[in-house]
Short mmCIF file of C-alpha atoms in Angstrom, two decimals:
data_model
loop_
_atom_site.label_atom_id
_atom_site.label_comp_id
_atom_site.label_asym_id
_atom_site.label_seq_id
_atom_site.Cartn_x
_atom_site.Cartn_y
_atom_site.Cartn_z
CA UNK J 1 -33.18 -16.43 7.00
CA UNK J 2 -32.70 -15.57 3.25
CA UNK J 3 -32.34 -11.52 3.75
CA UNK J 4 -29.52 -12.36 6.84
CA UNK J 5 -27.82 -14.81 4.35
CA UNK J 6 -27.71 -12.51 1.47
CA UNK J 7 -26.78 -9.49 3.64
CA UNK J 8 -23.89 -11.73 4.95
CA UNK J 9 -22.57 -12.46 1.62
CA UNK J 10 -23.26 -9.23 0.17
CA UNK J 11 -20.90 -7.83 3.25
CA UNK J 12 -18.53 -10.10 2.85
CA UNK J 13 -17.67 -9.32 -0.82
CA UNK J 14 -17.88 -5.61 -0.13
CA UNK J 15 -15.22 -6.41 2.89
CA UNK J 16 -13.26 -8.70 0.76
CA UNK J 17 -12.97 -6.07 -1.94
CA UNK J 18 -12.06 -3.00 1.16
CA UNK J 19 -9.21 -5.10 2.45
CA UNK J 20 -7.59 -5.89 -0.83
CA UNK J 21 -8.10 -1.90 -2.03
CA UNK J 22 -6.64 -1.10 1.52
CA UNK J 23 -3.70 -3.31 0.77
CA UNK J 24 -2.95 -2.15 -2.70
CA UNK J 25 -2.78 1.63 -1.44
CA UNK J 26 -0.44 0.58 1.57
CA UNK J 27 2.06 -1.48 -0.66
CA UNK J 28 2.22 2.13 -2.58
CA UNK J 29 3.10 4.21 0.46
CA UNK J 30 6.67 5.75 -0.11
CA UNK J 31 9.47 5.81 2.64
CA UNK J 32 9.88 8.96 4.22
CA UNK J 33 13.58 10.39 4.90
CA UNK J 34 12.54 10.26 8.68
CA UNK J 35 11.07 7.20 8.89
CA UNK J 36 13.55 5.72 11.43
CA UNK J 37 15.12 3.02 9.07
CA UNK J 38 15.09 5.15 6.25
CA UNK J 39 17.53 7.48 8.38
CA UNK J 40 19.83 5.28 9.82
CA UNK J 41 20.77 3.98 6.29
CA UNK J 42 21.24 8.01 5.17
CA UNK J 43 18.20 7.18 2.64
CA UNK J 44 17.42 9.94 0.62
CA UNK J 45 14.64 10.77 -2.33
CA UNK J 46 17.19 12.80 -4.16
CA UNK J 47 20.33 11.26 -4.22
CA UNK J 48 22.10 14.63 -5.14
CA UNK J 49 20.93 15.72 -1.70
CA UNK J 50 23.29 12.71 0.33
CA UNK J 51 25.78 14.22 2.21
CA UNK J 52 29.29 13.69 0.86
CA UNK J 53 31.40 14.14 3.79
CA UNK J 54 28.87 11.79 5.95
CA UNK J 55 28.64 9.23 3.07
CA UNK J 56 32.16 8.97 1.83
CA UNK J 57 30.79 5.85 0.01
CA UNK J 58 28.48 7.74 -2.54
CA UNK J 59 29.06 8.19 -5.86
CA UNK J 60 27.58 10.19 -8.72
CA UNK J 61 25.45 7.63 -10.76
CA UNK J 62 24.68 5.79 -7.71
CA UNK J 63 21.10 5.77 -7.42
CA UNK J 64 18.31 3.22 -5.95
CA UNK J 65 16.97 2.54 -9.43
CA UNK J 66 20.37 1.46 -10.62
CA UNK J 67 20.49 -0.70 -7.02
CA UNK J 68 20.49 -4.36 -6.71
CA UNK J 69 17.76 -4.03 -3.83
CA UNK J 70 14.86 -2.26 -5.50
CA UNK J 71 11.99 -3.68 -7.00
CA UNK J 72 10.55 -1.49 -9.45
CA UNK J 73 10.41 -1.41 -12.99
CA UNK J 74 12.92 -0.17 -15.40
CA UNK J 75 12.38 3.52 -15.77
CA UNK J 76 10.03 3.79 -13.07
CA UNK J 77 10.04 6.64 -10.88
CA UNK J 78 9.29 4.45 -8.03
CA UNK J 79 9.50 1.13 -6.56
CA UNK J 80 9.82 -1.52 -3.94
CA UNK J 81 13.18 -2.03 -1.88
CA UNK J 82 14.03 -4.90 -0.33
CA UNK J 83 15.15 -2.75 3.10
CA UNK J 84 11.44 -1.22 3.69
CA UNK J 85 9.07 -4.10 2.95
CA UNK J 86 5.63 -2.38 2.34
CA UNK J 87 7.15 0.74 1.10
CA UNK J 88 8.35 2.20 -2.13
CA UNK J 89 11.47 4.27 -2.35
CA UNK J 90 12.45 7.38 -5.09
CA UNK J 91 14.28 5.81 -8.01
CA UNK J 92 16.80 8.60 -7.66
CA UNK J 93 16.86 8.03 -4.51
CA UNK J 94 19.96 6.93 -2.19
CA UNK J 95 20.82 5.01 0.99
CA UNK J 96 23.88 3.62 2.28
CA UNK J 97 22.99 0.03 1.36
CA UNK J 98 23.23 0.78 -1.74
CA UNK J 99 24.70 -2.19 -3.82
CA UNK J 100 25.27 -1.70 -7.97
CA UNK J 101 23.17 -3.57 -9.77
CA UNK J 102 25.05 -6.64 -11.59
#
C-alpha cells in the first residue's frame, strides 16, 4: 500500500506541475492574422501593413500597445488583449477595435 500511495502522490505533483507549465505556454500563444476573429477585426502584427482604403479609421500612431484593450506591459513587445482571451497580440500591432488609450 505504501509504494501505490507514494506513486500516487509522486504523479500527482508531476501532473500538477504539467498542467500549470501547459497553461503558462498557452496564455503566451500569439494571435495569428488568420485566426478567424483576428480577421474580421482587420487585426494586424504590423500596423503599417493595415489597409488604408479598407480601414478608413486607422491612423498613424495607432497601435495595440498604445490601445485601451491590451494587457501588456509598457514597452513590451507583446501582450494580452481583451478581444482574444488566451492570446497575446503584436504591440505594433492593429485591429479595428482599436480604442486610444486614456
Amino acid at each position: 500500500m505504501k509504494n501505490s500511495r507514494r506513486q500516487f502522490m509522486i504523479l500527482s505533483a508531476a501532473g500538477a506541475c504539467t498542467l500549470a507549465l501547459n497553461g503558462k505556454v498557452q496564455a503566451q500563444a500569439m494571435v495569428a492574422e488568420t485566426d478567424p476573429q483576428a480577421a474580421a477585426l482587420g487585426y494586424k502584427a504590423d500596423a503599417s501593413k493595415v489597409d488604408k482604403a479598407k480601414y478608413a479609421k486607422y491612423a498613424a500612431p495607432q497601435a495595440c500597445g498604445n490601445c485601451s484593450l491590451y494587457q501588456g506591459a509598457a514597452g513590451s513587445a507583446a501582450g494580452g488583449c481583451a478581444l482574444f482571451a488566451g492570446k497575446q497580440v503584436s504591440a505594433k500591432g492593429w485591429c479595428s477595435a482599436y480604442a486610444k488609450k486614456a
